[in-house]
Coordinates of C-alpha atoms in Angstrom, one line a residue:
Chain A
M199 CA -14.9 9.5 -35.0
E200 CA -14.9 13.5 -34.9
Q201 CA -12.7 13.3 -31.6
L202 CA -10.4 11.0 -32.7
Q203 CA -9.8 13.6 -35.6
A204 CA -9.4 16.4 -32.9
V205 CA -6.8 14.3 -31.8
I206 CA -4.8 14.0 -35.1
Q207 CA -5.1 17.3 -36.5
P208 CA -2.3 20.0 -36.0
P209 CA -2.7 22.1 -32.8
A210 CA -5.5 24.5 -33.4
L211 CA -3.9 27.6 -30.9
R212 CA -5.9 29.3 -28.5
A213 CA -6.3 32.9 -28.7
V214 CA -3.6 35.1 -26.7
P215 CA -5.5 34.6 -22.8
G216 CA -6.4 37.5 -20.6
A217 CA -4.2 38.9 -17.9
T218 CA -5.4 37.6 -14.4
R219 CA -2.9 38.3 -11.2
T220 CA 0.1 35.7 -10.9
K221 CA -0.7 32.9 -8.2
L222 CA 2.8 31.3 -8.5
K223 CA 5.5 33.3 -8.9
V224 CA 9.0 30.9 -9.6
E225 CA 12.2 33.1 -8.2
R226 CA 15.6 31.6 -9.5
V227 CA 14.6 28.1 -8.3
S228 CA 17.3 25.4 -8.6
F229 CA 17.5 21.8 -7.3
Y230 CA 19.1 19.5 -6.2
Y231 CA 19.2 15.6 -5.5
E232 CA 22.2 15.2 -3.7
R233 CA 24.9 16.8 -5.1
F234 CA 23.5 16.1 -8.8
K235 CA 21.4 19.5 -9.8
A236 CA 18.6 18.5 -11.4
L237 CA 17.1 22.7 -12.0
Q238 CA 19.2 25.9 -12.4
D239 CA 17.8 28.9 -11.5
I240 CA 14.5 28.8 -13.6
S241 CA 12.1 31.9 -12.6
L242 CA 8.5 32.2 -14.6
E243 CA 5.2 33.6 -13.1
I244 CA 2.2 31.3 -13.7
P245 CA -1.3 33.6 -13.8
E246 CA -4.0 32.6 -12.1
R247 CA -7.3 31.0 -13.5
R248 CA -5.3 29.9 -16.7
V249 CA -3.9 26.7 -17.9
T250 CA 0.4 26.5 -18.1
A251 CA 1.8 24.0 -19.4
L252 CA 5.9 23.2 -19.0
I253 CA 6.9 20.6 -21.9
G254 CA 10.1 19.3 -23.4
P255 CA 12.2 16.2 -23.6
S256 CA 12.3 13.7 -20.8
G257 CA 15.0 14.6 -18.2
C258 CA 14.6 18.5 -18.6
G259 CA 12.9 18.8 -15.2
K260 CA 9.5 19.6 -15.6
S261 CA 8.1 16.7 -13.3
T262 CA 10.5 17.9 -10.9
L263 CA 9.7 21.6 -11.1
L264 CA 6.1 20.8 -10.7
R265 CA 6.5 18.6 -7.4
I266 CA 8.6 21.8 -6.3
F267 CA 5.0 23.6 -6.1
N268 CA 3.3 21.4 -3.4
R269 CA 6.7 19.8 -1.8
M270 CA 6.5 16.2 -3.2
Y271 CA 9.8 16.4 -3.7
D272 CA 10.5 16.3 0.2
L273 CA 9.2 12.6 0.2
V274 CA 12.7 11.6 -1.7
P275 CA 15.2 12.0 0.9
G276 CA 18.5 14.0 0.1
S277 CA 16.6 16.2 -2.3
R278 CA 16.9 20.1 -1.8
A279 CA 15.4 23.0 -3.4
E280 CA 17.0 27.1 -3.7
G281 CA 14.9 29.7 -4.4
R282 CA 11.6 31.3 -3.9
V283 CA 8.1 30.0 -4.9
I284 CA 5.6 32.6 -3.7
L285 CA 1.8 31.1 -3.8
D286 CA -0.5 34.3 -3.9
E287 CA 2.1 37.2 -3.1
A288 CA 2.1 35.8 0.4
T289 CA 3.6 32.3 1.5
D290 CA 7.1 31.0 0.1
I291 CA 6.6 27.5 -0.7
V292 CA 10.2 26.4 -0.5
T293 CA 10.0 26.9 3.1
T294 CA 6.7 27.0 4.5
H295 CA 5.9 24.6 7.7
D296 CA 2.7 24.2 6.9
L297 CA 3.0 21.2 4.2
L298 CA -0.2 20.0 4.9
G299 CA -2.1 23.0 4.1
L300 CA 0.1 23.5 1.4
R301 CA -0.8 20.5 0.1
R302 CA -4.3 20.8 0.3
R303 CA -4.0 24.6 -1.6
V304 CA -2.1 23.0 -4.3
G305 CA -3.6 19.7 -5.4
M306 CA -1.7 17.0 -8.0
V307 CA -3.0 14.7 -10.6
F308 CA -0.5 12.0 -11.1
Q309 CA 0.4 10.3 -14.6
R310 CA -0.8 7.0 -13.2
P311 CA -4.5 7.2 -11.7
S312 CA -4.4 5.5 -8.5
P313 CA -7.6 4.2 -6.9
F314 CA -7.3 3.8 -3.6
P315 CA -8.9 0.3 -2.4
M316 CA -12.3 1.4 -1.7
S317 CA -15.3 2.5 -3.2
I318 CA -15.7 5.2 -5.5
Y319 CA -18.1 7.5 -3.1
D320 CA -15.2 6.6 -0.2
N321 CA -12.3 7.7 -2.3
V322 CA -13.5 11.0 -3.2
A323 CA -15.1 11.3 0.7
F324 CA -11.6 10.0 2.1
A325 CA -9.8 13.0 2.4
P326 CA -13.1 15.2 3.7
R327 CA -13.7 12.1 5.9
L328 CA -10.2 12.5 7.8
L329 CA -10.7 15.9 8.2
G330 CA -13.6 15.5 10.5
W331 CA -16.5 17.1 8.0
P332 CA -19.6 16.7 9.2
R333 CA -21.7 14.2 7.2
R334 CA -23.7 16.3 5.2
R335 CA -20.9 18.3 3.7
V336 CA -18.8 15.4 2.8
E337 CA -22.1 14.1 0.7
E338 CA -22.4 17.8 -1.0
T339 CA -18.4 17.6 -1.4
V340 CA -18.5 13.7 -3.4
E341 CA -21.1 15.1 -5.7
R342 CA -20.1 18.3 -6.1
S343 CA -17.0 17.1 -7.5
L344 CA -17.5 14.1 -9.0
R345 CA -19.8 16.9 -11.3
D346 CA -17.0 18.9 -11.5
A347 CA -14.5 16.2 -12.7
A348 CA -17.5 14.9 -15.5
L349 CA -17.9 11.9 -13.7
W350 CA -21.3 12.0 -11.7
D351 CA -23.2 11.1 -14.7
E352 CA -21.4 7.8 -15.3
V353 CA -21.3 6.7 -11.3
K354 CA -23.9 8.1 -9.9
D355 CA -26.2 4.9 -10.2
R356 CA -23.0 2.8 -8.5
L357 CA -21.0 4.8 -6.0
K358 CA -20.5 2.0 -3.8
S359 CA -19.0 -0.1 -6.6
P360 CA -15.0 -0.3 -6.2
G361 CA -12.9 2.4 -7.9
V362 CA -10.4 -0.2 -9.3
A363 CA -13.9 -1.1 -11.8
L364 CA -13.6 2.2 -13.8
S365 CA -11.9 2.6 -16.5
G366 CA -8.5 4.5 -16.8
G367 CA -10.1 7.2 -17.9
Q368 CA -12.7 7.3 -15.5
Q369 CA -10.3 6.6 -12.5
Q370 CA -8.3 9.8 -14.0
R371 CA -11.5 12.0 -13.3
M372 CA -11.8 10.2 -10.2
S373 CA -8.6 11.4 -9.1
I374 CA -9.1 14.5 -9.9
A375 CA -12.2 14.6 -7.9
R376 CA -10.6 13.3 -5.1
C377 CA -8.3 15.9 -5.5
L378 CA -11.2 18.7 -5.8
A379 CA -12.9 17.3 -3.2
V380 CA -10.3 19.4 -0.8
N381 CA -10.8 22.9 -2.6
P382 CA -7.9 23.1 -3.8
E383 CA -6.5 26.6 -5.5
V384 CA -3.5 25.4 -7.8
I385 CA -4.0 21.9 -9.4
L386 CA -0.5 20.5 -10.7
M387 CA -1.2 17.7 -13.1
D388 CA 1.8 15.6 -13.9
E389 CA 1.3 13.9 -17.4
P390 CA -2.1 13.3 -16.7
A391 CA -3.4 11.7 -20.0
S392 CA -0.1 10.0 -20.9
A393 CA -1.7 6.3 -20.1
L394 CA -5.3 7.2 -21.3
D395 CA -6.4 6.5 -24.9
P396 CA -7.3 9.3 -27.0
V397 CA -10.7 9.5 -26.3
A398 CA -10.1 9.6 -22.5
T399 CA -7.6 11.9 -23.1
L400 CA -9.5 14.6 -25.0
K401 CA -12.2 14.4 -21.8
I402 CA -9.3 15.5 -19.3
E403 CA -7.7 17.9 -21.9
D404 CA -11.5 19.2 -21.9
L405 CA -11.9 19.3 -17.9
M406 CA -8.5 21.0 -17.7
S407 CA -10.3 23.8 -19.7
R408 CA -13.4 24.3 -17.5
L409 CA -11.7 23.5 -14.3
A410 CA -8.9 26.6 -15.5
E411 CA -12.3 28.8 -14.9
R412 CA -12.0 28.9 -11.3
Y413 CA -9.1 26.7 -10.8
T414 CA -4.9 27.3 -11.6
I415 CA -3.6 24.8 -13.6
V416 CA -0.2 23.6 -14.1
V417 CA 0.2 20.5 -16.0
V418 CA 3.4 18.6 -17.2
T419 CA 3.1 16.9 -21.1
H420 CA 5.7 15.9 -23.5
N421 CA 2.8 16.0 -26.0
M422 CA 2.8 19.7 -27.7
Q423 CA -0.4 19.2 -29.5
Q424 CA -1.6 18.3 -25.9
A425 CA 0.1 21.6 -24.9
G426 CA -1.4 24.0 -27.8
R427 CA -4.7 22.6 -27.4
V428 CA -5.4 23.3 -23.5
A429 CA -2.4 25.8 -22.1
D430 CA -2.6 29.4 -22.1
Y431 CA 0.6 29.6 -21.5
T432 CA 3.6 27.2 -21.6
A433 CA 6.9 26.6 -20.8
F434 CA 9.6 25.2 -22.5
M435 CA 12.3 23.6 -20.9
L436 CA 15.5 21.9 -21.5
M437 CA 18.3 19.7 -20.2
D438 CA 21.7 21.9 -20.8
P439 CA 24.0 19.2 -22.7
V440 CA 27.3 19.4 -20.9
Q441 CA 25.9 20.3 -17.7
R442 CA 22.9 18.5 -17.5
F443 CA 20.5 20.2 -15.5
G444 CA 16.9 21.3 -16.4
E445 CA 16.8 25.1 -17.2
L446 CA 13.8 27.5 -18.4
V447 CA 14.5 28.2 -22.4
E448 CA 11.3 30.4 -22.8
F449 CA 8.0 30.9 -21.1
G450 CA 5.0 32.6 -22.8
P451 CA 1.6 32.9 -24.0
T452 CA 0.9 29.4 -25.8
V453 CA -0.1 30.9 -29.1
E454 CA 3.1 33.4 -29.2
L455 CA 5.4 31.0 -28.0
F456 CA 4.4 28.2 -31.0
N457 CA 4.1 30.5 -33.6
R458 CA 6.8 33.3 -32.9
P459 CA 9.3 31.5 -30.9
R460 CA 12.2 34.0 -29.7
D461 CA 14.9 31.0 -29.0
Q462 CA 15.9 29.1 -31.8
R463 CA 16.1 25.6 -29.3
T464 CA 12.4 26.4 -28.6
E465 CA 11.3 26.5 -32.6
D466 CA 13.8 23.3 -33.2
Y467 CA 11.9 21.5 -30.6
I468 CA 7.9 22.4 -31.4
T469 CA 8.8 21.8 -35.4
G470 CA 10.0 18.7 -34.5
R471 CA 14.2 19.2 -35.6
F472 CA 15.0 18.4 -32.1
G473 CA 16.6 15.3 -31.3
Chain B
M131 CA 20.8 -35.7 -33.4
R132 CA 21.4 -32.9 -31.6
R133 CA 17.5 -32.7 -31.1
Q134 CA 17.6 -36.3 -29.7
R135 CA 19.7 -34.9 -27.0
R136 CA 18.1 -32.1 -26.5
L137 CA 14.7 -34.2 -26.2
A138 CA 16.1 -36.6 -23.7
R139 CA 17.9 -34.3 -21.5
D140 CA 14.8 -32.5 -21.5
L141 CA 12.8 -35.8 -20.3
W142 CA 15.8 -36.2 -17.7
F143 CA 14.9 -33.1 -16.0
R144 CA 11.4 -33.0 -15.9
F145 CA 11.7 -36.3 -14.3
L146 CA 14.0 -35.0 -11.4
I147 CA 11.3 -31.9 -11.0
Y148 CA 8.4 -34.7 -10.9
V149 CA 10.7 -37.0 -8.2
A150 CA 11.6 -33.5 -6.2
A151 CA 7.8 -32.5 -5.7
V152 CA 7.1 -36.1 -4.9
V153 CA 9.4 -35.8 -2.1
A154 CA 8.6 -32.3 -1.0
L155 CA 4.7 -33.9 -1.0
L156 CA 5.6 -37.4 0.6
P157 CA 6.2 -35.7 4.4
L158 CA 3.2 -33.7 4.4
S159 CA 0.9 -36.7 3.4
L160 CA 2.3 -39.7 5.8
V161 CA 1.9 -36.8 8.3
L162 CA -2.2 -36.2 7.5
A163 CA -2.4 -40.0 6.7
Y164 CA -0.7 -41.3 10.0
T165 CA -2.5 -38.8 11.9
I166 CA -5.9 -39.1 10.1
S167 CA -5.6 -42.7 10.5
N168 CA -4.7 -42.9 14.2
G169 CA -6.8 -40.4 15.1
W170 CA -10.1 -40.7 13.6
R171 CA -11.2 -43.2 16.5
A172 CA -10.7 -40.0 19.6
A173 CA -11.8 -37.7 16.9
M174 CA -15.4 -39.6 16.4
Q175 CA -16.3 -39.8 19.3
P176 CA -18.9 -36.6 20.9
D177 CA -17.6 -37.5 24.7
F178 CA -14.0 -35.7 23.0
Y179 CA -15.4 -32.9 22.5
L180 CA -17.7 -32.0 25.5
H181 CA -15.9 -33.6 28.4
F182 CA -12.2 -33.1 29.6
E183 CA -9.7 -35.5 31.1
R184 CA -10.6 -38.7 32.9
P185 CA -8.0 -40.9 34.8
E186 CA -6.6 -43.8 31.9
G187 CA -9.8 -46.7 31.8
I188 CA -12.7 -44.7 32.6
P189 CA -14.8 -43.9 29.0
G190 CA -15.7 -40.4 28.4
A191 CA -12.6 -38.6 28.7
G192 CA -12.2 -35.9 25.9
V193 CA -10.1 -32.4 25.2
Q194 CA -13.1 -29.7 25.6
H195 CA -10.3 -27.9 28.2
A196 CA -7.8 -27.8 25.9
I197 CA -9.7 -26.8 22.9
V198 CA -11.1 -23.9 24.6
G199 CA -7.4 -23.6 26.5
T200 CA -5.9 -23.2 22.9
L201 CA -8.5 -20.6 21.4
E202 CA -8.6 -18.4 25.0
L203 CA -4.6 -18.6 24.5
V204 CA -3.6 -18.3 21.3
G205 CA -6.9 -15.8 21.3
M206 CA -5.0 -13.8 24.1
A207 CA -1.8 -13.8 22.7
S208 CA -3.1 -12.5 19.7
L209 CA -4.4 -9.2 20.9
L210 CA -1.1 -9.0 22.3
A211 CA 1.0 -9.6 19.5
I212 CA -1.0 -8.6 15.9
P213 CA -1.9 -5.3 16.9
V214 CA 1.3 -4.2 18.0
G215 CA 2.9 -6.4 14.9
I216 CA 0.9 -4.5 12.8
V217 CA 2.1 -0.8 14.1
V218 CA 5.6 -2.2 14.6
G219 CA 5.9 -3.2 10.5
T220 CA 3.9 0.3 9.2
H221 CA 7.0 1.6 11.3
L222 CA 9.2 -0.7 9.8
A223 CA 7.7 0.0 5.9
E224 CA 7.2 3.8 6.3
Y225 CA 10.9 4.5 7.7
R226 CA 12.9 2.0 6.1
Q227 CA 16.2 3.9 6.1
H228 CA 16.1 4.8 9.1
R229 CA 18.5 3.2 11.0
W230 CA 16.4 2.4 14.4
A231 CA 14.2 0.4 11.6
T232 CA 17.2 -1.8 10.7
W233 CA 17.9 -2.3 14.0
V234 CA 14.0 -3.3 14.8
R235 CA 14.3 -5.8 11.7
L236 CA 17.2 -7.4 12.8
A237 CA 15.9 -7.8 16.3
G238 CA 12.5 -9.5 14.3
D239 CA 14.9 -11.9 12.1
V240 CA 16.6 -12.8 15.4
L241 CA 13.3 -13.4 17.3
V242 CA 12.0 -15.5 14.2
G243 CA 15.1 -18.0 14.3
T244 CA 14.8 -18.3 18.4
P245 CA 14.1 -21.3 19.9
S246 CA 10.7 -21.7 21.3
I247 CA 11.2 -23.1 24.2
A248 CA 13.4 -20.0 25.1
I249 CA 10.6 -17.9 24.8
G250 CA 9.1 -20.5 26.9
L251 CA 11.9 -19.7 29.7
F252 CA 11.9 -16.5 29.2
A253 CA 8.0 -16.3 30.2
Y254 CA 8.8 -18.1 32.5
A255 CA 11.9 -15.7 34.3
L256 CA 9.5 -13.4 33.7
L257 CA 5.8 -13.9 34.2
V258 CA 6.2 -17.2 36.3
A259 CA 8.6 -17.0 38.5
P260 CA 7.6 -13.3 40.2
F261 CA 4.3 -14.9 41.0
H262 CA 4.7 -18.4 42.2
H263 CA 2.8 -20.0 39.5
F264 CA 1.6 -20.9 36.4
S265 CA -0.6 -19.5 34.5
A266 CA -2.4 -18.8 30.9
L267 CA -1.4 -14.8 30.9
S268 CA 2.4 -16.7 30.8
G269 CA 1.9 -18.9 28.3
A270 CA -0.3 -16.2 26.5
G271 CA 3.1 -13.7 26.9
A272 CA 4.9 -16.7 25.0
L273 CA 2.8 -17.2 22.2
A274 CA 2.8 -13.3 21.4
V275 CA 7.0 -13.0 21.8
L276 CA 6.7 -16.6 19.1
M277 CA 3.4 -14.2 16.5
L278 CA 5.0 -10.9 16.9
P279 CA 7.7 -11.2 14.7
V280 CA 5.9 -12.7 12.3
V281 CA 3.3 -10.4 11.9
M282 CA 5.7 -7.7 11.9
R283 CA 7.3 -8.9 9.1
T284 CA 4.4 -10.0 7.0
T285 CA 2.7 -6.2 7.7
E286 CA 6.4 -4.3 6.7
G287 CA 6.3 -6.9 3.5
A288 CA 2.7 -6.2 2.6
L289 CA 3.3 -3.0 2.4
L290 CA 6.6 -2.5 0.3
L291 CA 4.4 -4.4 -2.3
V292 CA 1.8 -1.7 -2.2
P293 CA 2.6 0.9 -5.5
V294 CA 4.3 3.8 -4.2
G295 CA 1.5 6.3 -6.0
L296 CA -1.0 5.5 -3.6
R297 CA 1.8 6.9 -0.9
E298 CA 1.6 10.3 -2.9
A299 CA -1.8 10.2 -4.0
G300 CA -3.0 10.3 -0.2
L301 CA -0.3 12.6 0.8
A302 CA -0.5 14.5 -2.0
L303 CA -4.4 15.7 -0.6
G304 CA -2.8 17.1 2.4
L305 CA -3.3 14.2 4.7
P306 CA -0.6 13.7 7.8
R307 CA 1.6 10.6 7.3
W308 CA 0.7 8.7 9.7
R309 CA -2.7 8.9 8.5
V310 CA -2.0 7.7 5.2
A311 CA 0.1 5.0 6.4
L312 CA -2.8 3.5 8.6
Q313 CA -5.7 4.4 7.0
L314 CA -4.7 3.8 3.5
M315 CA -1.5 1.9 2.8
L316 CA -2.6 -0.5 5.6
R317 CA -5.8 -0.6 3.5
A318 CA -4.4 -1.4 0.3
A319 CA -1.8 -4.2 2.1
A320 CA -4.8 -5.8 4.1
P321 CA -4.3 -9.1 2.4
G322 CA -0.8 -9.4 3.1
V323 CA -1.3 -8.4 7.0
V324 CA -4.4 -10.7 6.9
T325 CA -2.4 -13.3 5.8
G326 CA 0.3 -13.0 8.1
A327 CA -1.8 -12.4 10.9
L328 CA -3.3 -15.6 10.2
L329 CA -0.1 -17.6 9.6
A330 CA 1.0 -16.4 13.3
V331 CA -2.2 -17.4 14.8
A332 CA -1.7 -21.2 13.3
R333 CA 2.1 -21.0 14.3
A334 CA 1.1 -20.2 18.0
A335 CA -1.9 -22.7 17.7
G336 CA 0.8 -25.5 17.1
E337 CA 3.5 -24.9 19.7
T338 CA 4.2 -26.4 22.7
A339 CA 7.3 -25.9 24.2
P340 CA 6.6 -22.3 25.2
L341 CA 3.8 -23.7 27.1
L342 CA 5.0 -26.1 28.8
F343 CA 6.6 -23.9 31.9
T344 CA 4.3 -21.0 31.4
S345 CA 0.7 -22.4 30.8
F346 CA 2.1 -25.4 32.2
G347 CA -1.1 -27.8 31.5
N348 CA -4.5 -28.5 33.6
R349 CA -7.0 -31.7 34.0
R350 CA -10.1 -29.6 34.0
L351 CA -11.3 -26.9 32.0
V352 CA -10.7 -23.4 33.4
F353 CA -11.4 -20.1 31.9
N354 CA -9.7 -18.0 34.2
P355 CA -6.2 -16.9 32.5
A356 CA -4.7 -16.6 36.0
E357 CA -4.6 -20.6 36.5
P358 CA -2.8 -22.9 34.8
M359 CA -4.4 -24.2 31.4
Q360 CA -4.4 -26.9 29.0
A361 CA -4.0 -26.8 25.8
L362 CA -3.9 -29.0 22.8
P363 CA -0.6 -29.6 22.1
L364 CA -0.2 -30.1 25.7
T365 CA -2.9 -32.8 25.3
V366 CA -0.6 -34.7 22.8
F367 CA 2.6 -33.9 24.6
H368 CA 1.4 -35.8 27.7
N369 CA -1.0 -38.3 26.7
A370 CA 1.3 -39.6 24.0
L371 CA 4.2 -40.1 27.0
T372 CA 1.6 -41.9 29.0
P373 CA 1.8 -46.4 28.4
Y374 CA -2.0 -46.1 28.1
K375 CA -3.9 -47.4 25.6
D376 CA -6.6 -44.9 26.1
L377 CA -4.4 -41.7 26.4
E378 CA -2.3 -42.1 23.6
D379 CA -6.0 -42.2 21.3
Q380 CA -6.8 -39.2 23.1
A381 CA -3.1 -38.0 22.0
W382 CA -3.8 -38.8 18.5
G383 CA -7.4 -37.4 18.5
A384 CA -6.1 -33.9 19.5
A385 CA -3.3 -34.1 17.5
L386 CA -5.9 -34.5 14.0
L387 CA -8.2 -31.4 16.1
L388 CA -5.0 -29.8 16.1
V389 CA -4.5 -30.0 12.3
V390 CA -7.5 -29.4 11.2
L391 CA -7.9 -26.3 12.9
V392 CA -4.3 -25.0 11.5
L393 CA -5.5 -26.1 8.0
I394 CA -9.1 -24.0 8.7
V395 CA -6.9 -20.7 9.6
N396 CA -5.1 -21.5 6.6
L397 CA -8.3 -21.9 4.5
A398 CA -9.6 -18.5 5.7
S399 CA -6.7 -16.6 5.3
R400 CA -6.5 -17.7 1.7
F401 CA -10.4 -17.0 1.6
A402 CA -9.5 -13.2 3.2
L403 CA -7.0 -12.6 0.6
R404 CA -9.0 -13.7 -2.6
R405 CA -11.7 -11.3 -1.3
Q406 CA -9.3 -8.4 -0.5
L407 CA -7.4 -8.6 -3.4
A408 CA -10.6 -8.4 -5.3
L409 CA -11.5 -5.1 -3.7
A410 CA -8.0 -3.9 -4.3
G411 CA -8.5 -4.9 -8.3
R412 CA -5.3 -7.0 -8.3
G413 CA -5.5 -10.5 -9.6
T414 CA -6.0 -13.5 -7.7
S415 CA -3.4 -16.0 -8.6

């Protein structure tokens, strides 16, 4: 019940986070599906080991932006990104040819948990095994990842049972463990809790805050309270009403964006006057 | 008044549906009943399974050589067709829009519709004529060509039913595309793939035409795939054409055995499907 109340309560805003160095530097990124422009000229700096939320109404391009960060858009024929996304001041994500290496450094958790059709253990061990890690290392990795994803205690006695037998929230934490298993630096989360009940949602949010001690987290959410609870920084995006591309309206520490929005449109949105 | 008319109409259409169901089931039950009633006498004899062919009038003849032949022929054909079919089907699903895939798909569809006797002729020209003698290997080749498009298309279909999220999740881990396709997607699609393969096996086991001038048939038990080999459909074909009662009985017995074998394969595919679906967490409908 306490947990439920926490969900219902207005966002308890986090303090202004201490500054860290930039992990992802987004420079003038535009994005196209065929000839349709989906994102217009986006620039922001995502800090290392912090939670950054991308918020905005449906169709504003927040998921598209997220999918640029690990080049998942490559799966969509005819899509194309312009501009630069610099990882660690060195690698340009938009032009890199080492896709596999990039995706290992920048992992992703999706809206719907997608358990692989195998046991819980094998789910987490899947990528490490394919990468050819020795058996001992795979074993250690599975335990460490499940612990880090706050799932170990719930599943340690039934690692051999199928992943699909878990509840939705557990499946999502298993997906996170699977992602952690390949030692990413950045974790992208695409509405990771929107298919979950409030209690499971809280667990995921809790997890995000703890993971941010070691990983850089970028989370897309359409739930503003969630952004308020978990995000150190928030980017607010909107679809341009005329040209229909998504653009960045405002980006800053969550507490400032929520308390003292600089842009009228941000204020309209967070106070619920939008749409 | 209107309500009554509506009810009457409902009744009428329901009647039509039942009639249609009976019409659909009738041929199957007739074939089954006829085969069983004519075949059980031969099929009940232990000799039927333990001996090979004997001249008419001499008791104790059997189809052991045809059973072994069918298993060997279909086994060889499966080894050829199933792996290739699965890989090609995976390719089709993975590169769906590719122009090459469109052509391969078309070729598969044409191949499914090709008369099996034409496939037999093709195998004859390619695998029999140059060597100047019939062989089980050429028969297996013909059956493999017959099975290939079935395996290919069912594999593709099964892969397309796997949720896209699975593929994205695999790729997001930084795994190469081919590994995601072969080790993750195929695994998720396994129930459908297994069913397709077993259906192809069942179909190949029952084919006569591709074997007529490839495997040709043999009166004795042989294991060597370079020699002509008997198969159950060939036994049915040859013996049913003779005027002798005991050979005709043998033909009926062989037909019954074939039906039972195909039934077993079909049931096995059902069973495999159910177990795999349970692991994949989907319903068992």
